[in-house]
């Protein structure tokens, strides 16, 4: 009998019509503005600990920890550390792998969602990945209007 892996990764890319620096700055420094960009998906974000745009800061959304940031590489790692997502998953991490320029002022944000399920009966978090895609699309629209 083969053993089911509890670990997984889901990747997604979202095109922005704004420069890579602007996209990364929004995600890393203006995280608090996410509800302005996509209020139908994320209603509020509060700073629980630390400073906006700094490693180690903790946000109240589902309690996410900014685990790592690299402004030069436009890399950021957010780890879920509380909330109802952890009722089904041992760990969930959203990683902004890179934001690359595409020319004409556009850019591509490449994300990876890493997760570990609590048991083999828990489904892969496809709906959560889709919410990540929709959040990025809403932010892309918001930034292109700014």
PDB file of C-alpha atoms in Angstrom:
ATOM      1  CA  UNK A   1       0.000   0.000   0.000  1.00  0.00           C
ATOM      2  CA  UNK A   2       1.435   3.391  -0.974  1.00  0.00           C
ATOM      3  CA  UNK A   3       1.589   6.104   1.623  1.00  0.00           C
ATOM      4  CA  UNK A   4      -0.110   9.432   0.902  1.00  0.00           C
ATOM      5  CA  UNK A   5       2.123  12.480   1.313  1.00  0.00           C
ATOM      6  CA  UNK A   6       0.850  15.066   3.745  1.00  0.00           C
ATOM      7  CA  UNK A   7       3.226  17.712   2.354  1.00  0.00           C
ATOM      8  CA  UNK A   8       2.463  19.647  -0.788  1.00  0.00           C
ATOM      9  CA  UNK A   9       3.139  22.726  -2.880  1.00  0.00           C
ATOM     10  CA  UNK A  10       0.833  24.698  -5.114  1.00  0.00           C
ATOM     11  CA  UNK A  11       2.262  27.347  -7.431  1.00  0.00           C
ATOM     12  CA  UNK A  12       0.560  30.232  -9.143  1.00  0.00           C
ATOM     13  CA  UNK A  13       1.625  33.250 -11.169  1.00  0.00           C
ATOM     14  CA  UNK A  14      -0.268  36.505 -11.500  1.00  0.00           C
ATOM     15  CA  UNK A  15       0.487  39.229 -14.014  1.00  0.00           C
ATOM     16  CA  UNK A  16       0.486  42.832 -12.830  1.00  0.00           C
ATOM     17  CA  UNK A  17       0.315  45.820 -15.158  1.00  0.00           C
ATOM     18  CA  UNK A  18       2.607  47.700 -12.790  1.00  0.00           C
ATOM     19  CA  UNK A  19       6.398  47.568 -12.281  1.00  0.00           C
ATOM     20  CA  UNK A  20       7.930  44.782 -10.188  1.00  0.00           C
ATOM     21  CA  UNK A  21       9.234  47.258  -7.574  1.00  0.00           C
ATOM     22  CA  UNK A  22       5.726  48.618  -7.015  1.00  0.00           C
ATOM     23  CA  UNK A  23       4.250  45.118  -6.655  1.00  0.00           C
ATOM     24  CA  UNK A  24       6.909  44.027  -4.163  1.00  0.00           C
ATOM     25  CA  UNK A  25       6.613  47.279  -2.208  1.00  0.00           C
ATOM     26  CA  UNK A  26       2.869  46.752  -1.874  1.00  0.00           C
ATOM     27  CA  UNK A  27       3.272  43.209  -0.553  1.00  0.00           C
ATOM     28  CA  UNK A  28       6.217  43.960   1.724  1.00  0.00           C
ATOM     29  CA  UNK A  29       5.584  47.499   2.993  1.00  0.00           C
ATOM     30  CA  UNK A  30       1.914  48.257   2.348  1.00  0.00           C
ATOM     31  CA  UNK A  31       0.477  44.948   3.539  1.00  0.00           C
ATOM     32  CA  UNK A  32      -2.028  46.887   5.646  1.00  0.00           C
ATOM     33  CA  UNK A  33      -3.653  48.188   2.435  1.00  0.00           C
ATOM     34  CA  UNK A  34      -4.718  44.736   1.218  1.00  0.00           C
ATOM     35  CA  UNK A  35      -8.324  45.229   2.467  1.00  0.00           C
ATOM     36  CA  UNK A  36      -8.531  48.444   0.400  1.00  0.00           C
ATOM     37  CA  UNK A  37      -7.539  46.477  -2.698  1.00  0.00           C
ATOM     38  CA  UNK A  38      -9.706  43.402  -2.155  1.00  0.00           C
ATOM     39  CA  UNK A  39     -12.270  44.037   0.575  1.00  0.00           C
ATOM     40  CA  UNK A  40     -14.535  41.241  -0.695  1.00  0.00           C
ATOM     41  CA  UNK A  41     -11.800  38.674   0.015  1.00  0.00           C
ATOM     42  CA  UNK A  42      -9.904  40.129   2.996  1.00  0.00           C
ATOM     43  CA  UNK A  43     -11.945  42.399   5.246  1.00  0.00           C
ATOM     44  CA  UNK A  44      -9.260  43.602   7.638  1.00  0.00           C
ATOM     45  CA  UNK A  45      -5.653  43.237   8.650  1.00  0.00           C
ATOM     46  CA  UNK A  46      -4.268  44.450  11.947  1.00  0.00           C
ATOM     47  CA  UNK A  47      -0.710  44.609  13.191  1.00  0.00           C
ATOM     48  CA  UNK A  48      -0.416  42.445  16.301  1.00  0.00           C
ATOM     49  CA  UNK A  49       3.342  42.653  16.845  1.00  0.00           C
ATOM     50  CA  UNK A  50       6.330  44.371  15.239  1.00  0.00           C
ATOM     51  CA  UNK A  51       6.278  46.946  12.448  1.00  0.00           C
ATOM     52  CA  UNK A  52       4.607  46.934   9.045  1.00  0.00           C
ATOM     53  CA  UNK A  53       7.059  45.874   6.359  1.00  0.00           C
ATOM     54  CA  UNK A  54       9.528  44.200   8.730  1.00  0.00           C
ATOM     55  CA  UNK A  55      10.522  40.580   9.247  1.00  0.00           C
ATOM     56  CA  UNK A  56       9.019  39.108  12.382  1.00  0.00           C
ATOM     57  CA  UNK A  57       5.870  41.248  12.272  1.00  0.00           C
ATOM     58  CA  UNK A  58       2.648  39.411  13.066  1.00  0.00           C
ATOM     59  CA  UNK A  59      -0.603  40.341  11.327  1.00  0.00           C
ATOM     60  CA  UNK A  60      -4.111  39.493  12.418  1.00  0.00           C
ATOM     61  CA  UNK A  61      -5.863  38.129   9.372  1.00  0.00           C
ATOM     62  CA  UNK A  62      -5.364  34.483  10.149  1.00  0.00           C
ATOM     63  CA  UNK A  63      -2.268  35.338  12.171  1.00  0.00           C
ATOM     64  CA  UNK A  64       0.522  35.446   9.642  1.00  0.00           C
ATOM     65  CA  UNK A  65       4.185  35.857  10.459  1.00  0.00           C
ATOM     66  CA  UNK A  66       6.477  37.626   8.000  1.00  0.00           C
ATOM     67  CA  UNK A  67       9.137  34.958   8.161  1.00  0.00           C
ATOM     68  CA  UNK A  68      11.652  36.316   5.648  1.00  0.00           C
ATOM     69  CA  UNK A  69      12.097  39.225   3.246  1.00  0.00           C
ATOM     70  CA  UNK A  70      14.676  40.093   0.608  1.00  0.00           C
ATOM     71  CA  UNK A  71      14.091  43.422  -1.129  1.00  0.00           C
ATOM     72  CA  UNK A  72      16.785  42.838  -3.755  1.00  0.00           C
ATOM     73  CA  UNK A  73      15.340  39.494  -4.827  1.00  0.00           C
ATOM     74  CA  UNK A  74      11.754  40.686  -4.237  1.00  0.00           C
ATOM     75  CA  UNK A  75      11.188  37.626  -2.046  1.00  0.00           C
ATOM     76  CA  UNK A  76       8.856  37.312   0.926  1.00  0.00           C
ATOM     77  CA  UNK A  77       7.651  34.409   3.067  1.00  0.00           C
ATOM     78  CA  UNK A  78       4.444  34.519   5.129  1.00  0.00           C
ATOM     79  CA  UNK A  79       3.720  31.699   7.564  1.00  0.00           C
ATOM     80  CA  UNK A  80       0.224  31.124   8.981  1.00  0.00           C
ATOM     81  CA  UNK A  81       0.640  30.866  12.764  1.00  0.00           C
ATOM     82  CA  UNK A  82      -2.976  30.909  13.934  1.00  0.00           C
ATOM     83  CA  UNK A  83      -6.588  30.848  12.861  1.00  0.00           C
ATOM     84  CA  UNK A  84      -8.974  28.242  11.514  1.00  0.00           C
ATOM     85  CA  UNK A  85      -6.683  27.160   8.649  1.00  0.00           C
ATOM     86  CA  UNK A  86      -4.590  25.348  11.230  1.00  0.00           C
ATOM     87  CA  UNK A  87      -7.606  23.201  12.141  1.00  0.00           C
ATOM     88  CA  UNK A  88      -6.800  21.146   9.017  1.00  0.00           C
ATOM     89  CA  UNK A  89      -3.181  21.925   8.195  1.00  0.00           C
ATOM     90  CA  UNK A  90      -0.117  21.528  10.392  1.00  0.00           C
ATOM     91  CA  UNK A  91       1.540  24.357   8.484  1.00  0.00           C
ATOM     92  CA  UNK A  92       0.819  26.737   5.618  1.00  0.00           C
ATOM     93  CA  UNK A  93       3.285  29.137   4.099  1.00  0.00           C
ATOM     94  CA  UNK A  94       2.776  31.637   1.270  1.00  0.00           C
ATOM     95  CA  UNK A  95       6.020  32.449  -0.516  1.00  0.00           C
ATOM     96  CA  UNK A  96       6.382  35.306  -2.963  1.00  0.00           C
ATOM     97  CA  UNK A  97       9.265  33.690  -4.861  1.00  0.00           C
ATOM     98  CA  UNK A  98       9.960  36.697  -7.048  1.00  0.00           C
ATOM     99  CA  UNK A  99       8.405  39.583  -8.895  1.00  0.00           C
ATOM    100  CA  UNK A 100       9.959  39.901 -12.336  1.00  0.00           C
ATOM    101  CA  UNK A 101       9.646  42.766 -14.820  1.00  0.00           C
ATOM    102  CA  UNK A 102       7.935  41.855 -18.084  1.00  0.00           C
ATOM    103  CA  UNK A 103       8.474  45.071 -20.058  1.00  0.00           C
ATOM    104  CA  UNK A 104       6.023  47.895 -20.751  1.00  0.00           C
ATOM    105  CA  UNK A 105       5.824  48.499 -16.986  1.00  0.00           C
ATOM    106  CA  UNK A 106       4.236  45.099 -16.307  1.00  0.00           C
ATOM    107  CA  UNK A 107       5.500  42.375 -13.974  1.00  0.00           C
ATOM    108  CA  UNK A 108       4.806  38.787 -12.928  1.00  0.00           C
ATOM    109  CA  UNK A 109       4.416  37.722  -9.291  1.00  0.00           C
ATOM    110  CA  UNK A 110       5.355  34.063  -8.757  1.00  0.00           C
ATOM    111  CA  UNK A 111       3.907  32.479  -5.608  1.00  0.00           C
ATOM    112  CA  UNK A 112       4.288  29.094  -3.953  1.00  0.00           C
ATOM    113  CA  UNK A 113       1.994  27.858  -1.215  1.00  0.00           C
ATOM    114  CA  UNK A 114       3.617  25.137   0.910  1.00  0.00           C
ATOM    115  CA  UNK A 115       1.468  23.126   3.271  1.00  0.00           C
ATOM    116  CA  UNK A 116       1.344  20.077   5.474  1.00  0.00           C
ATOM    117  CA  UNK A 117      -2.020  18.420   6.082  1.00  0.00           C
ATOM    118  CA  UNK A 118      -2.902  17.087   9.528  1.00  0.00           C
ATOM    119  CA  UNK A 119      -3.945  13.759   8.012  1.00  0.00           C
ATOM    120  CA  UNK A 120      -4.588  12.091   4.659  1.00  0.00           C
ATOM    121  CA  UNK A 121      -8.330  12.883   4.788  1.00  0.00           C
ATOM    122  CA  UNK A 122      -7.664  16.623   4.508  1.00  0.00           C
ATOM    123  CA  UNK A 123      -7.952  17.840   0.898  1.00  0.00           C
ATOM    124  CA  UNK A 124      -5.273  19.823  -0.881  1.00  0.00           C
ATOM    125  CA  UNK A 125      -5.993  23.536  -0.275  1.00  0.00           C
ATOM    126  CA  UNK A 126      -7.101  24.309  -3.846  1.00  0.00           C
ATOM    127  CA  UNK A 127      -9.719  26.840  -2.670  1.00  0.00           C
ATOM    128  CA  UNK A 128      -7.061  28.623  -0.615  1.00  0.00           C
ATOM    129  CA  UNK A 129      -4.771  28.774  -3.652  1.00  0.00           C
ATOM    130  CA  UNK A 130      -7.664  30.160  -5.707  1.00  0.00           C
ATOM    131  CA  UNK A 131      -8.262  32.803  -3.026  1.00  0.00           C
ATOM    132  CA  UNK A 132      -4.565  33.721  -3.302  1.00  0.00           C
ATOM    133  CA  UNK A 133      -4.900  34.116  -7.066  1.00  0.00           C
ATOM    134  CA  UNK A 134      -8.047  36.236  -6.674  1.00  0.00           C
ATOM    135  CA  UNK A 135      -6.391  38.381  -4.000  1.00  0.00           C
ATOM    136  CA  UNK A 136      -3.431  39.004  -6.304  1.00  0.00           C
ATOM    137  CA  UNK A 137      -5.726  39.869  -9.221  1.00  0.00           C
ATOM    138  CA  UNK A 138      -7.633  42.359  -7.062  1.00  0.00           C
ATOM    139  CA  UNK A 139      -4.373  43.932  -5.893  1.00  0.00           C
ATOM    140  CA  UNK A 140      -3.124  44.071  -9.494  1.00  0.00           C
ATOM    141  CA  UNK A 141      -6.277  45.980 -10.483  1.00  0.00           C
ATOM    142  CA  UNK A 142      -5.915  48.270  -7.452  1.00  0.00           C
ATOM    143  CA  UNK A 143      -2.274  49.072  -8.256  1.00  0.00           C
ATOM    144  CA  UNK A 144      -2.988  49.748 -11.923  1.00  0.00           C
ATOM    145  CA  UNK A 145      -5.555  52.381 -10.871  1.00  0.00           C
ATOM    146  CA  UNK A 146      -3.298  54.038  -8.291  1.00  0.00           C
TER     147      UNK A 146
END
